[in-house]
Coordinates of C-alpha atoms and ligand atoms in Angstrom, one line a residue:
M1 CA 2.1 5.8 -7.8
L2 CA 1.6 6.5 -4.0
E3 CA 4.7 4.6 -2.8
S4 CA 6.5 7.1 -0.6
I5 CA 4.4 9.0 2.0
L6 CA 5.3 11.9 4.2
I7 CA 3.1 12.1 7.2
V8 CA 3.0 15.5 8.7
G9 CA 1.4 15.2 12.3
C10 CA 1.0 11.7 13.7
G11 CA -1.4 12.0 16.5
N12 CA -4.6 10.0 17.1
M13 CA -5.9 9.9 13.6
A14 CA -2.8 9.6 11.4
G15 CA -1.3 7.3 14.1
A16 CA -4.3 4.9 13.8
M17 CA -3.8 4.9 10.0
V18 CA -0.2 4.0 10.4
E19 CA -1.2 1.2 12.7
G20 CA -3.8 -0.1 10.2
W21 CA -1.3 0.0 7.3
L22 CA 1.5 -1.7 9.3
A23 CA -1.0 -4.4 10.5
D24 CA -1.8 -5.0 6.7
G25 CA 1.9 -5.5 6.0
L26 CA 2.8 -2.1 4.4
N27 CA 6.5 -1.7 4.2
P28 CA 7.4 0.9 6.9
S29 CA 10.2 2.3 4.7
R30 CA 7.4 3.8 2.5
L31 CA 6.5 6.2 5.5
T32 CA 8.4 9.2 6.8
I33 CA 6.7 10.6 9.9
V34 CA 7.1 14.2 11.2
D35 CA 5.7 15.3 14.5
P36 CA 7.4 17.6 17.0
L37 CA 5.7 16.1 20.0
R38 CA 6.4 12.4 19.4
T39 CA 9.6 10.5 19.6
E40 CA 8.2 7.2 18.4
G41 CA 5.3 6.3 16.1
P42 CA 3.2 3.2 15.9
G43 CA 5.1 0.0 15.7
G44 CA 8.2 1.8 17.0
M45 CA 8.5 3.8 13.8
P46 CA 11.0 6.6 13.8
V47 CA 9.5 10.1 14.0
L48 CA 11.3 13.3 12.8
P49 CA 10.9 16.3 14.9
A50 CA 10.8 18.7 12.0
L51 CA 10.2 18.5 8.2
P52 CA 13.1 17.1 6.2
E53 CA 15.2 19.8 4.4
D54 CA 14.4 18.3 1.0
G55 CA 13.1 15.0 -0.5
T56 CA 10.5 13.9 -3.0
F57 CA 7.3 12.2 -1.9
D58 CA 4.5 10.7 -3.9
A59 CA 2.0 11.7 -1.2
V60 CA 1.9 14.0 1.8
L61 CA -0.7 13.0 4.4
L62 CA -1.7 16.0 6.5
G63 CA -2.5 14.8 10.1
I64 CA -2.2 18.1 11.9
K65 CA -5.2 20.0 13.4
P66 CA -7.0 22.3 11.0
Q67 CA -6.0 25.4 13.0
N68 CA -2.3 24.5 12.6
L69 CA -2.5 24.4 8.8
A70 CA -1.9 28.0 7.8
E71 CA 1.3 28.2 9.9
A72 CA 2.6 24.7 8.8
A73 CA 1.7 25.0 5.1
P74 CA 4.5 26.9 3.7
G75 CA 7.2 24.5 4.9
I76 CA 5.1 21.5 3.8
A77 CA 4.5 23.2 0.3
A78 CA 8.3 23.2 -0.2
L79 CA 8.2 19.5 -0.2
V80 CA 5.1 19.2 -2.5
G81 CA 6.0 18.9 -6.1
E82 CA 4.1 18.2 -9.3
G83 CA 4.2 14.4 -8.6
T84 CA 3.0 14.8 -5.1
T85 CA -0.6 14.2 -3.9
V86 CA -1.8 15.9 -0.8
L87 CA -4.1 13.7 1.3
S88 CA -5.7 15.8 4.0
L89 CA -7.5 14.5 7.1
L90 CA -8.3 18.0 8.2
A91 CA -12.0 18.5 9.1
G92 CA -13.6 21.6 7.5
I93 CA -10.5 22.3 5.2
E94 CA -11.9 22.5 1.6
L95 CA -10.2 21.5 -1.5
A96 CA -10.0 25.0 -2.6
V97 CA -8.1 26.0 0.6
L98 CA -5.7 23.1 0.0
Q99 CA -5.3 24.4 -3.6
R100 CA -4.4 27.8 -2.2
H101 CA -1.8 26.3 0.2
F102 CA -0.5 23.5 -2.2
P103 CA -0.9 24.9 -5.8
A104 CA 2.0 22.8 -7.2
A105 CA 0.6 19.4 -6.1
R106 CA -0.4 16.9 -8.6
A107 CA -3.8 16.6 -6.8
R108 CA -5.5 17.3 -3.5
V109 CA -7.6 14.7 -1.7
R110 CA -9.8 15.1 1.3
V111 CA -9.9 11.9 3.4
M112 CA -12.4 11.4 6.3
P113 CA -11.9 8.3 8.2
N114 CA -12.2 7.5 11.9
L115 CA -10.1 5.8 14.5
A116 CA -11.3 2.3 13.4
V117 CA -8.8 2.5 10.6
A118 CA -6.4 0.8 13.1
L119 CA -8.6 -2.3 12.8
G120 CA -9.3 -1.8 9.1
K121 CA -12.9 -1.1 9.8
A122 CA -13.5 2.7 9.1
P123 CA -15.7 4.1 6.6
I124 CA -13.4 6.5 4.6
A125 CA -15.0 9.3 2.7
L126 CA -12.9 10.8 -0.2
A127 CA -13.1 13.9 -2.3
T128 CA -10.6 15.3 -4.8
D129 CA -10.1 18.1 -7.3
S130 CA -8.4 15.6 -9.7
T131 CA -10.0 13.9 -12.7
D132 CA -7.0 11.5 -13.0
E133 CA -8.7 8.0 -12.7
A134 CA -5.5 6.2 -12.2
L135 CA -4.7 8.4 -9.2
A136 CA -8.2 7.9 -7.9
A137 CA -7.8 4.2 -8.1
A138 CA -4.4 4.4 -6.3
V139 CA -5.9 6.5 -3.5
V140 CA -8.6 3.9 -3.1
G141 CA -6.0 1.1 -3.1
L142 CA -3.9 2.9 -0.4
M143 CA -7.0 3.3 1.9
Q144 CA -8.6 0.0 1.3
P145 CA -6.7 -1.9 4.0
L146 CA -8.1 0.6 6.5
G147 CA -11.7 0.2 5.8
T148 CA -14.2 1.0 3.2
P149 CA -13.2 4.1 1.1
E150 CA -15.8 5.7 -1.1
W151 CA -15.9 8.9 -3.1
I152 CA -18.4 11.6 -1.9
G153 CA -19.2 15.0 -3.3
E154 CA -17.4 17.7 -1.4
D155 CA -20.7 19.4 -0.8
K156 CA -21.6 16.4 1.5
F157 CA -18.2 16.5 3.4
D158 CA -19.4 18.3 6.5
L159 CA -22.2 15.9 7.0
V160 CA -20.0 12.9 6.3
T161 CA -17.4 14.3 8.8
A162 CA -20.2 14.3 11.4
L163 CA -21.4 10.8 10.6
A164 CA -18.1 8.9 9.6
G165 CA -15.5 10.9 11.4
S166 CA -17.2 12.0 14.6
G167 CA -19.6 9.1 14.8
P168 CA -17.6 6.9 16.9
A169 CA -17.7 9.4 19.7
F170 CA -21.4 9.4 19.6
V171 CA -21.6 5.7 19.7
Y172 CA -19.1 5.7 22.6
R173 CA -21.5 8.0 24.5
F174 CA -24.3 5.6 23.9
I175 CA -22.3 2.7 25.2
D176 CA -21.3 4.7 28.2
A177 CA -25.0 5.7 28.8
L178 CA -26.1 2.1 28.7
G179 CA -23.5 1.1 31.3
A180 CA -24.4 4.1 33.5
A181 CA -28.0 3.4 33.3
A182 CA -27.7 -0.3 34.2
T183 CA -25.4 0.7 37.1
R184 CA -28.0 3.2 38.3
L185 CA -30.7 0.5 38.0
G186 CA -28.7 -2.0 40.1
L187 CA -25.8 -3.8 38.4
P188 CA -22.3 -3.5 39.7
E189 CA -20.5 -0.7 37.6
E190 CA -17.8 -2.8 36.1
Q191 CA -20.2 -5.6 35.1
A192 CA -22.6 -3.1 33.7
R193 CA -19.9 -1.6 31.5
R194 CA -18.6 -5.0 30.4
L195 CA -22.1 -6.3 29.4
A196 CA -22.9 -3.0 27.6
L197 CA -19.7 -3.1 25.5
A198 CA -20.0 -6.8 24.7
M199 CA -23.7 -6.3 23.7
V200 CA -22.8 -3.4 21.4
E201 CA -19.9 -5.4 19.9
G202 CA -22.0 -8.4 19.1
A203 CA -25.0 -6.3 17.9
S204 CA -23.0 -4.2 15.5
A205 CA -21.1 -7.3 14.1
L206 CA -24.5 -9.0 13.6
A207 CA -25.9 -5.9 11.9
A208 CA -22.9 -5.8 9.5
A209 CA -23.1 -9.5 8.7
S210 CA -27.0 -9.8 8.5
P211 CA -29.0 -9.4 5.3
H212 CA -31.6 -7.5 7.4
D213 CA -31.5 -3.8 8.0
P214 CA -31.3 -2.6 11.6
G215 CA -34.9 -1.7 11.8
K216 CA -35.9 -5.3 10.8
L217 CA -33.3 -6.7 13.3
A218 CA -34.8 -4.6 16.0
D219 CA -38.2 -6.1 15.3
M220 CA -36.7 -9.6 15.3
V221 CA -35.4 -8.8 18.9
A222 CA -38.8 -7.4 20.1
S223 CA -41.5 -9.9 20.9
K224 CA -45.0 -8.4 20.6
G225 CA -46.0 -7.1 24.0
G226 CA -42.7 -8.3 25.5
V227 CA -39.6 -6.8 27.2
T228 CA -37.8 -5.2 24.3
R229 CA -41.0 -3.4 22.9
A230 CA -41.4 -1.7 26.3
G231 CA -37.9 -0.2 25.9
L232 CA -38.3 0.6 22.3
D233 CA -41.5 2.5 23.0
V234 CA -39.4 4.9 25.2
L235 CA -36.9 5.4 22.4
D236 CA -39.6 5.9 19.8
N237 CA -42.0 8.0 21.8
G238 CA -42.1 11.3 20.0
E239 CA -39.1 10.1 18.0
A240 CA -37.1 10.8 21.2
L241 CA -33.9 9.1 19.9
G242 CA -34.4 10.1 16.3
R243 CA -34.6 13.8 17.2
V244 CA -31.6 13.8 19.6
V245 CA -29.5 12.1 16.8
I246 CA -30.6 14.6 14.2
D247 CA -29.7 17.5 16.6
T248 CA -26.3 15.8 17.2
L249 CA -25.4 15.3 13.5
R250 CA -26.6 18.7 12.6
A251 CA -24.5 20.4 15.3
A252 CA -21.4 18.5 14.2
R253 CA -22.1 19.2 10.5
D254 CA -22.7 22.9 11.1
R255 CA -19.5 23.2 13.1
S256 CA -17.6 21.6 10.3
A257 CA -19.2 24.1 7.9
E258 CA -18.3 26.9 10.2
M259 CA -14.7 25.7 10.3
A260 CA -14.6 25.7 6.5
R261 CA -15.9 29.2 6.4
E262 CA -13.3 30.3 8.9
A263 CA -10.5 28.7 6.9
R264 CA -11.8 30.1 3.6
D265 CA -11.9 33.7 4.7
Ligands
NAI301 N1 -9.3 12.1 15.9 C1 -10.2 11.7 15.0 O1 -11.0 10.7 15.2 C2 -10.3 12.3 13.6 C3 -9.5 13.4 13.3 N2 -9.6 13.9 12.1 C4 -8.6 15.0 11.7 O2 -7.4 14.5 11.9 C5 -6.5 15.6 12.2 C6 -5.7 15.2 13.4 O3 -6.6 15.0 14.5 P1 -6.1 14.2 15.8 O4 -5.1 13.1 15.3 O5 -7.2 13.8 16.5 O6 -5.2 15.3 16.5 P2 -3.9 15.0 17.4 O7 -3.8 16.3 18.2 O8 -3.9 13.7 18.1 O9 -2.7 15.0 16.3 C7 -2.2 16.1 15.7 C8 -0.6 15.9 15.7 O10 -0.1 16.9 14.9 C9 1.2 17.2 15.4 N3 1.5 18.6 14.9 C10 1.1 19.8 15.3 N4 1.8 20.8 14.5 C11 2.6 20.0 13.6 C12 3.4 20.5 12.6 N5 3.7 21.7 12.3 N6 4.2 19.5 12.0 C13 4.0 18.2 12.2 N7 3.2 17.7 13.3 C14 2.5 18.7 14.0 C15 0.9 17.2 16.9 O11 2.1 17.1 17.7 C16 0.0 16.0 17.1 O12 0.7 14.9 17.4 C17 -7.4 16.8 12.5 O13 -7.3 17.7 11.4 C18 -8.8 16.2 12.5 O14 -9.8 17.0 11.9 C19 -10.4 13.3 11.0 C20 -11.2 12.3 11.4 C21 -11.3 11.7 12.6
LIG302 O1 -13.7 16.6 16.1 C1 -13.1 16.8 15.1 O2 -13.0 18.0 14.7 C2 -12.5 15.7 14.2 C3 -13.2 15.5 12.9 C4 -13.9 14.3 13.0 C5 -13.5 13.7 14.2 N1 -12.6 14.4 14.9

């Protein structure tokens, strides 16, 4: 049902999806990639500099920036027929706006992954204006090799964009901050960075594998009156970490909502 896929815009995000699909064994002949700024895609895939003149595709994956949509949409729409599902990665571009640009499509689906799709480890939020259950199952099947797809009401998409889409950047900042702090407190910089990254990798793998929630795991690390508790007391004091994280997600969510308003009007 989603055999042939035209990918329009193959930068960081769509490129990572292609990497994930190829790693999972997807037949590259299913993908046609268009990007004026790339000569080669992941795995040496060919990239067309412009949209093909004609062709029939089961899906069109939009991997361009939201601000490029209005200009690119008419050309893309010419390749979107009644059998084509539009899959959009674009932050803050609502289904209603996709409907306006691609009225002939079989369905429109918002997809919010993150760069961990390359490793098959991204949460992938999905929202659609279609009620076709077979199509919904096909979309989930297409996304499954890239991580953990799940349907989410579109009213939560701004928040999910902040958490699942932008989230890795927030975690990378925290890893950087751990390394920088350890450097400032006396470890050689390279060693501090290496230890911080290895620690986060192991801790998140354990959190994913453990039957315990992260709060319980934190308590399992912290001995009463010991070393970890002294550090946690700083993070917990006045909910210091909790407050900065709420402010972070709120700012990202609100920017997504603002982008949605701009694209709507
Ligand atoms: N980078 C990320 O982690 C995430 C990005 N997204 C969404 O993915 C989309 C792409 O973001 P990135 O990959 O980060 O941007 P990017 O700038 O790396 O990639 C965009 C690509 O689109 C190409 N492009 C521009 N106009 C085009 C056109 N008319 N036809 C074909 N290709 C065209 C550019 O040459 C570029 O390679 C955005 O809409 C963003 O909201 C969603 C989730 C996470
Ligand atoms: O920063 C952005 O706008 C996109 C959406 C989520 C991640 N990157």
